Coordinates of C-alpha atoms and ligand atoms in Angstrom, one line a residue:
M1 CA 0.0 0.0 0.0
P2 CA 1.4 3.5 -0.8
V3 CA 2.3 5.7 2.2
E4 CA -0.3 8.2 1.0
A5 CA -2.9 5.7 1.9
F6 CA -2.1 6.3 5.5
D7 CA -1.6 10.1 5.5
D8 CA -5.2 10.9 6.7
L9 CA -5.3 8.9 9.9
S10 CA -9.0 9.8 10.6
A11 CA -10.0 8.2 7.3
L12 CA -8.7 4.9 8.4
G13 CA -11.7 4.6 10.7
Q14 CA -12.4 2.1 13.5
E15 CA -10.3 -0.7 12.0
F16 CA -7.2 1.5 12.7
V17 CA -8.5 2.4 16.1
D18 CA -9.0 -1.2 17.1
D19 CA -5.6 -2.4 15.7
P20 CA -3.2 0.4 14.8
Y21 CA -0.1 -1.7 14.9
P22 CA 0.0 -3.0 11.3
V23 CA -0.3 0.7 10.1
Y24 CA 2.6 1.8 12.4
A25 CA 4.7 -1.2 11.3
E26 CA 4.1 -0.4 7.6
L27 CA 5.0 3.3 8.2
R28 CA 8.1 2.3 10.2
S29 CA 9.3 0.0 7.4
R30 CA 9.3 3.1 5.2
G31 CA 11.1 5.4 7.6
P32 CA 11.0 6.8 11.2
V33 CA 9.1 10.1 10.5
H34 CA 5.9 10.7 8.5
R35 CA 3.7 13.7 7.6
V36 CA 0.1 12.8 8.5
R37 CA -3.1 14.6 9.3
T38 CA -6.3 14.1 11.3
A39 CA -9.6 15.9 11.2
A40 CA -9.1 17.2 14.7
S41 CA -5.4 18.3 14.6
G42 CA -4.6 19.1 11.0
E43 CA -1.2 18.2 9.6
F44 CA 1.7 17.0 11.8
W45 CA 4.8 14.8 11.9
L46 CA 4.4 11.3 13.4
V47 CA 7.5 9.5 14.8
V48 CA 7.1 5.7 14.7
D49 CA 10.6 4.5 15.6
H50 CA 12.1 3.8 19.1
E51 CA 15.4 5.5 18.7
V52 CA 14.2 8.6 16.9
G53 CA 11.2 8.9 19.2
R54 CA 13.3 8.7 22.3
A55 CA 15.7 11.3 20.9
A56 CA 12.8 13.6 19.9
L57 CA 11.5 13.5 23.5
S58 CA 14.7 14.8 24.9
D59 CA 15.4 17.3 22.2
P60 CA 15.3 20.8 23.6
R61 CA 14.6 22.2 20.1
L62 CA 11.1 20.6 20.4
S63 CA 8.9 22.7 22.7
N64 CA 5.7 21.7 24.6
D65 CA 4.5 25.3 24.6
I66 CA 1.8 25.7 22.0
R67 CA 2.8 29.3 21.4
Q68 CA 5.7 27.9 19.4
S69 CA 3.2 26.3 17.0
A70 CA 2.8 27.9 13.5
D71 CA -0.9 27.5 14.0
W72 CA -1.0 29.3 17.4
A73 CA -3.4 32.3 17.4
D74 CA -3.5 34.4 20.5
D75 CA -7.2 34.6 21.3
G76 CA -6.5 36.4 24.7
G77 CA -7.3 33.2 26.6
N78 CA -5.3 32.9 29.8
S79 CA -5.3 29.1 30.3
I80 CA -2.0 28.5 28.5
G81 CA 1.1 27.6 30.4
L82 CA -0.6 26.7 33.6
N83 CA 0.0 23.0 33.5
M84 CA 3.3 21.3 33.3
V85 CA 2.7 19.2 30.2
Q86 CA 2.3 22.4 28.2
T87 CA 5.3 24.2 29.5
D88 CA 9.1 24.3 28.9
P89 CA 11.9 25.0 31.4
P90 CA 12.2 27.0 33.5
Q91 CA 8.5 27.1 34.1
H92 CA 8.2 23.3 33.7
T93 CA 11.0 22.7 36.1
R94 CA 9.4 24.8 38.8
L95 CA 6.0 23.3 38.4
R96 CA 7.3 19.7 38.3
Q97 CA 9.5 20.3 41.4
L98 CA 6.6 21.6 43.4
V99 CA 4.4 18.7 42.7
A100 CA 7.3 16.1 43.0
K101 CA 7.8 17.4 46.5
G102 CA 4.3 16.2 47.4
F103 CA 4.5 13.1 45.3
T104 CA 7.1 11.3 47.4
A105 CA 8.0 7.6 47.2
R106 CA 6.8 7.4 50.8
R107 CA 3.4 8.9 50.0
I108 CA 3.0 6.5 47.1
E109 CA 4.1 3.4 49.0
A110 CA 1.8 4.4 51.9
L111 CA -1.1 4.0 49.5
R112 CA -0.4 0.3 48.9
P113 CA -2.7 -1.1 51.6
R114 CA -5.4 1.3 50.5
V115 CA -5.0 0.2 46.9
R116 CA -5.3 -3.4 48.0
K117 CA -8.5 -2.6 50.0
I118 CA -10.1 -0.7 47.1
A119 CA -9.2 -3.6 44.8
D120 CA -10.7 -6.1 47.3
E121 CA -13.9 -4.2 47.5
L122 CA -14.3 -4.0 43.8
V123 CA -13.5 -7.8 43.5
D124 CA -16.2 -8.5 46.1
G125 CA -18.7 -6.7 43.8
L126 CA -17.5 -8.7 40.8
L127 CA -17.8 -12.0 42.6
E128 CA -21.3 -11.1 43.7
R129 CA -22.4 -10.4 40.2
G130 CA -20.5 -13.3 38.5
Q131 CA -20.5 -11.4 35.2
A132 CA -19.5 -7.8 34.5
D133 CA -17.9 -5.2 32.2
L134 CA -14.4 -5.1 33.8
V135 CA -13.8 -1.6 32.5
E136 CA -16.8 -0.1 34.3
A137 CA -16.7 -2.4 37.4
F138 CA -12.9 -2.5 38.0
A139 CA -10.5 -0.7 35.7
L140 CA -12.1 2.7 36.0
P141 CA -13.2 2.9 39.6
L142 CA -9.9 1.6 41.0
P143 CA -7.6 4.4 39.8
L144 CA -10.3 7.0 40.3
A145 CA -10.6 6.0 44.0
V146 CA -6.8 6.0 44.3
I147 CA -6.2 9.4 42.7
C148 CA -9.1 10.9 44.6
E149 CA -7.6 9.5 47.8
L150 CA -4.2 10.9 46.9
L151 CA -5.6 14.3 46.1
G152 CA -8.1 14.3 48.9
V153 CA -11.3 14.4 47.0
P154 CA -14.1 13.2 49.4
A155 CA -15.4 9.7 48.7
A156 CA -19.0 11.0 48.3
D157 CA -18.0 13.1 45.3
R158 CA -16.2 10.4 43.3
K159 CA -19.3 9.2 41.4
T160 CA -20.0 12.8 40.2
F161 CA -16.3 13.1 39.3
H162 CA -16.5 10.0 37.2
D163 CA -19.6 11.2 35.3
W164 CA -18.0 14.6 34.7
Y165 CA -14.8 13.0 33.5
L166 CA -16.6 10.7 31.0
T167 CA -18.7 13.5 29.7
S168 CA -15.8 15.9 29.4
T169 CA -13.9 13.5 27.2
D170 CA -16.9 12.7 24.9
F171 CA -16.0 14.5 21.7
T172 CA -19.3 13.6 20.1
R173 CA -21.0 16.1 22.6
P174 CA -18.8 19.2 22.6
E175 CA -21.2 21.4 24.5
A176 CA -21.8 18.8 27.3
A177 CA -18.1 18.1 27.4
G178 CA -17.3 21.8 27.9
A179 CA -19.9 22.1 30.6
A180 CA -18.6 19.0 32.4
A181 CA -15.0 20.3 32.3
G182 CA -16.2 23.6 33.7
A183 CA -18.1 21.9 36.5
M184 CA -15.0 19.9 37.3
T185 CA -12.8 23.0 37.4
G186 CA -15.3 24.8 39.6
Y187 CA -15.5 21.9 42.0
L188 CA -11.7 21.7 42.2
A189 CA -11.3 25.4 42.8
E190 CA -13.7 25.1 45.8
L191 CA -11.9 22.1 47.1
I192 CA -8.6 23.8 46.9
A193 CA -10.0 26.8 48.9
A194 CA -11.3 24.3 51.5
K195 CA -7.9 22.7 51.8
R196 CA -6.2 26.0 52.3
E197 CA -8.6 26.7 55.2
E198 CA -8.4 23.2 56.7
P199 CA -5.4 21.3 55.4
G200 CA -5.3 17.5 55.6
E201 CA -2.6 14.9 54.9
D202 CA -3.4 14.7 51.2
L203 CA -1.5 16.0 48.1
L204 CA -3.8 18.9 47.4
S205 CA -3.3 20.2 51.0
A206 CA 0.5 19.9 50.5
L207 CA 0.2 21.8 47.2
A208 CA -2.1 24.4 48.8
R209 CA 0.7 24.9 51.4
A210 CA 3.1 25.5 48.5
M211 CA 0.7 28.3 47.4
D212 CA 1.0 30.1 50.7
E213 CA 4.5 29.3 52.0
D214 CA 7.0 28.5 49.2
E215 CA 9.1 31.2 47.7
D216 CA 8.2 29.7 44.3
R217 CA 4.5 30.1 45.1
L218 CA 2.0 28.4 42.9
S219 CA -0.5 30.9 41.5
P220 CA -4.2 30.0 42.0
E221 CA -4.4 29.2 38.2
E222 CA -1.3 27.0 38.4
M223 CA -2.7 25.2 41.4
L224 CA -6.0 24.5 39.5
G225 CA -4.1 23.4 36.4
M226 CA -2.0 21.0 38.5
A227 CA -5.0 19.5 40.3
F228 CA -6.8 19.0 37.0
L229 CA -3.8 17.5 35.3
L230 CA -3.1 15.1 38.1
L231 CA -6.7 13.9 38.0
V232 CA -6.9 13.5 34.3
A233 CA -3.3 12.1 33.8
G234 CA -3.8 9.5 36.5
Y235 CA -7.2 8.2 35.7
E236 CA -7.9 6.9 32.2
T237 CA -4.2 6.0 31.7
A238 CA -4.1 3.7 34.7
A239 CA -7.6 2.3 33.9
N240 CA -6.4 1.4 30.4
L241 CA -3.4 -0.4 31.9
L242 CA -5.8 -2.6 33.9
S243 CA -8.2 -3.4 31.2
S244 CA -5.6 -3.9 28.4
G245 CA -3.4 -5.9 30.7
V246 CA -6.2 -8.3 31.7
L247 CA -7.2 -8.7 28.1
A248 CA -3.6 -9.5 27.1
L249 CA -3.4 -12.2 29.8
L250 CA -6.8 -13.7 28.9
R251 CA -5.8 -13.9 25.3
H252 CA -2.5 -15.6 26.2
P253 CA -3.5 -18.4 28.6
G254 CA 0.0 -19.8 28.8
Q255 CA 1.3 -16.5 30.0
L256 CA -1.6 -16.2 32.5
A257 CA -0.8 -19.6 33.9
A258 CA 2.9 -18.8 34.2
L259 CA 2.0 -15.7 36.2
R260 CA -0.4 -17.5 38.5
A261 CA 2.3 -20.1 39.1
D262 CA 5.0 -17.6 39.9
W263 CA 4.1 -14.2 41.3
S264 CA 7.7 -13.1 41.1
L265 CA 7.0 -12.5 37.4
L266 CA 4.4 -9.9 38.3
D267 CA 6.4 -6.7 38.1
N268 CA 7.9 -7.7 34.7
A269 CA 4.5 -8.7 33.5
V270 CA 3.3 -5.2 34.2
E271 CA 6.2 -3.8 32.2
E272 CA 5.4 -6.1 29.3
M273 CA 1.7 -5.0 29.4
L274 CA 2.9 -1.4 29.2
R275 CA 5.1 -2.2 26.3
Y276 CA 2.7 -4.4 24.4
E277 CA -0.5 -2.4 24.8
G278 CA 0.5 1.0 26.4
P279 CA -2.3 3.2 27.7
V280 CA -0.8 6.3 26.0
E281 CA -0.6 5.7 22.2
T282 CA 0.8 9.1 21.2
T283 CA 2.5 11.9 23.2
A284 CA 1.3 15.4 23.5
F285 CA 2.4 17.6 20.5
R286 CA 5.9 19.1 20.5
Y287 CA 6.5 22.2 18.4
A288 CA 9.8 22.8 16.5
K289 CA 11.4 26.0 17.8
E290 CA 13.7 26.1 14.7
N291 CA 14.2 24.3 11.4
L292 CA 15.6 20.9 12.3
T293 CA 16.1 17.3 11.0
L294 CA 14.4 14.4 12.7
G295 CA 15.5 10.9 11.7
G296 CA 16.7 12.4 8.4
T297 CA 13.4 14.3 7.7
P298 CA 13.4 18.1 7.6
V299 CA 11.0 19.6 10.1
A300 CA 10.2 23.3 9.7
R301 CA 10.0 25.8 12.6
G302 CA 6.5 25.8 14.0
D303 CA 5.6 22.3 12.8
S304 CA 3.9 19.9 15.2
V305 CA 5.5 16.5 16.1
A306 CA 3.9 13.6 18.0
V307 CA 5.8 10.4 19.0
V308 CA 3.8 7.2 18.8
L309 CA 4.8 5.5 22.0
A310 CA 2.8 2.4 21.0
A311 CA 4.8 2.1 17.8
A312 CA 8.2 2.8 19.5
S313 CA 7.5 0.0 22.0
R314 CA 6.9 -2.4 19.2
D315 CA 9.9 -1.4 17.1
P316 CA 11.6 -4.7 16.1
R317 CA 15.0 -3.1 16.2
R318 CA 14.5 -2.6 20.0
F319 CA 12.3 -5.6 20.9
A320 CA 12.6 -8.9 19.1
E321 CA 9.3 -10.3 17.8
P322 CA 7.6 -7.1 19.2
D323 CA 4.0 -8.3 18.5
R324 CA 4.5 -11.3 20.8
F325 CA 3.2 -10.9 24.4
D326 CA 5.8 -12.4 26.7
I327 CA 5.8 -11.6 30.4
R328 CA 9.4 -13.0 30.8
R329 CA 11.0 -10.8 28.1
A330 CA 13.3 -7.8 29.1
A331 CA 10.5 -5.3 28.5
G332 CA 12.4 -2.4 30.2
G333 CA 13.2 0.4 27.8
H334 CA 9.6 0.7 26.5
L335 CA 8.4 4.2 26.1
A336 CA 5.0 3.8 27.6
F337 CA 5.7 6.5 30.3
G338 CA 7.4 8.8 27.7
H339 CA 11.0 10.0 28.0
G340 CA 12.9 13.1 28.9
I341 CA 11.9 15.9 31.2
H342 CA 8.1 15.2 30.7
R343 CA 8.5 11.5 31.6
C344 CA 5.5 10.4 33.6
L345 CA 5.5 11.7 37.1
G346 CA 3.0 9.1 38.2
A347 CA 4.9 6.0 36.9
P348 CA 5.6 4.6 40.4
L349 CA 2.0 5.0 41.4
A350 CA 0.8 3.4 38.1
R351 CA 3.1 0.5 38.6
L352 CA 1.9 0.0 42.1
E353 CA -1.8 0.1 41.1
G354 CA -1.1 -2.4 38.3
A355 CA 0.7 -4.9 40.4
V356 CA -1.8 -4.7 43.3
A357 CA -4.9 -4.8 41.0
F358 CA -3.7 -7.7 38.8
R359 CA -2.7 -9.8 41.8
T360 CA -5.9 -9.2 43.7
L361 CA -8.1 -9.9 40.7
L362 CA -6.3 -13.0 39.5
E363 CA -5.8 -14.5 43.0
R364 CA -9.4 -14.1 44.0
C365 CA -10.9 -15.0 40.6
P366 CA -9.3 -18.2 39.5
D367 CA -11.9 -18.7 36.7
L368 CA -11.8 -15.2 35.3
A369 CA -12.7 -15.5 31.6
L370 CA -13.6 -13.4 28.6
D371 CA -17.4 -13.3 28.1
T372 CA -17.2 -12.2 24.4
D373 CA -15.5 -13.0 21.2
P374 CA -12.2 -11.0 21.3
A375 CA -12.9 -9.8 17.7
A376 CA -16.1 -8.0 19.0
L377 CA -14.1 -5.8 21.4
T378 CA -13.7 -2.2 20.4
W379 CA -11.3 0.6 21.4
R380 CA -11.9 4.2 22.3
P381 CA -11.3 6.4 19.2
S382 CA -8.4 8.5 20.3
L383 CA -5.0 8.8 18.8
M384 CA -3.6 9.8 22.2
L385 CA -5.0 7.2 24.6
R386 CA -5.5 3.6 23.9
G387 CA -8.2 1.8 25.9
L388 CA -11.1 -0.6 25.5
H389 CA -14.7 0.6 25.5
Q390 CA -15.8 -2.5 27.5
L391 CA -14.3 -5.8 28.6
P392 CA -17.1 -8.3 29.4
V393 CA -15.9 -11.1 31.7
T394 CA -17.3 -13.9 33.8
V395 CA -15.8 -14.1 37.2
G396 CA -15.4 -17.1 39.5
Ligands
LIG1 C1 -0.2 3.3 33.4 C2 -0.5 4.6 33.6 C3 0.1 5.8 33.1 C4 0.8 5.9 31.9 C5 1.0 4.9 30.8 C6 1.2 7.3 31.8 C7 1.9 7.8 30.7 C8 2.4 9.1 30.7 C9 3.2 9.7 29.5 C10 3.5 8.9 28.3 C11 3.5 10.9 29.9 C12 4.3 11.9 29.0 C13 3.5 12.6 27.9 C14 4.3 13.4 27.0 O1 5.5 13.5 27.0 O2 3.6 14.0 26.1 C15 3.0 11.2 31.2 C16 3.1 12.4 31.8 C17 2.5 12.6 33.1 N1 1.9 11.7 33.9 FE1 1.5 9.8 33.5 N2 0.9 7.9 32.9 C18 0.2 7.0 33.8 C19 -0.3 7.3 35.0 C20 -0.1 8.4 35.7 C21 -0.5 8.7 37.1 C22 -1.2 7.6 37.9 C23 -0.3 10.0 37.3 C24 -0.5 10.8 38.6 C25 -1.3 10.6 39.5 C26 0.4 10.6 36.2 C27 0.8 11.9 36.1 C28 1.5 12.4 35.0 C29 2.0 13.8 35.0 C30 1.8 14.8 36.1 C31 2.6 13.9 33.7 C32 3.3 15.2 33.2 C33 4.7 15.2 33.5 C34 5.5 16.4 32.9 O3 5.0 17.1 32.0 O4 6.6 16.7 33.4 N3 0.5 9.6 35.2 N4 2.3 10.1 31.6

């Protein structure tokens, strides 16, 4: 097939959404960098190779600040530059350091028993029902409860939060999506104000202290951007790891049996799930600050570049037989958490959630099985996130 057949990714439809890997493999066989377009984002460069992708993510000539984009039009909006994914040093360094202070290994590790309890409660519900959509009944509620606990969002508000989140990411209903995002922001602003009045042990309270005490104070807008980012970055991503990971195991019974027989394989199995079916398909856009060459391809100043992490993690020059799911392979070096200064800040938490969730689910449900033909499963239509709509299972 000619490369042009792939240049409009939106036109590839649900078949590409459900299984993008053959398209990425075909593109990769022709070169590391390609000009593509989508209905939502216009034209941009797509990097599909591990080495070039990794280099691009640590290249200071590629900016995360949309004001470097040739398409940037200043509409007077003031929301830019308030969250760390959209900023460059030194602003990025400052924002990241402030949150990293509250995101300590100790605070993460302290969550382990809570994650186990949340997983246990969800599995109780699954066992009672015998049959469920694992996305709705396990994969989504677990990370939501964890992130809400970490941030200090009261348990009673989580259901509302979940509904807002789903509506705010529904691109088929832009008005409702905007209203839900607005409601979420309003709620967070009130919550932050409450934490400043009466701080607790949670991360929002720690950040709220940084608003008042640190030399490098967080402005109220930055604080809001941070809370919003943490919630969004830590929710659907981790949910996708759980549902895609369970699917990979159920579709590879030999691997599942090996894991059940030897739990010391668990941490590496999580790495392999991240490599094989990573929750983030494509990074946020980078914008060329100057004319440059990427993997031999000239990229003009102001052009947008996205690295396909899902393609980099299946690059045969980095991983032998990349389409084979193998929980014993050396999966480290995958790019599922990105690379460079924007590398995922929540990776230790995501790994902990994965390990605890998979072990709890598999130990307590020895007869867990798919309740549908795998060919009938569909994936959410997003170039950025890769996750299943539903995962029907029987539980026993
Ligand atoms: C399996 C689950 C997760 C995956 C696969 C994942 C993946 C990623 C990736 C690929 C990036 C970099 C994006 C880019 O360079 O454009 C990123 C950034 C980030 N992630 Fe995660 N993430 C996960 C879970 C989490 C969790 C649980 C949290 C926090 C609660 C989190 C917080 C963040 C933050 C704050 C950033 C921005 C870092 C920066 O710009 O410096 N992530 N994540």
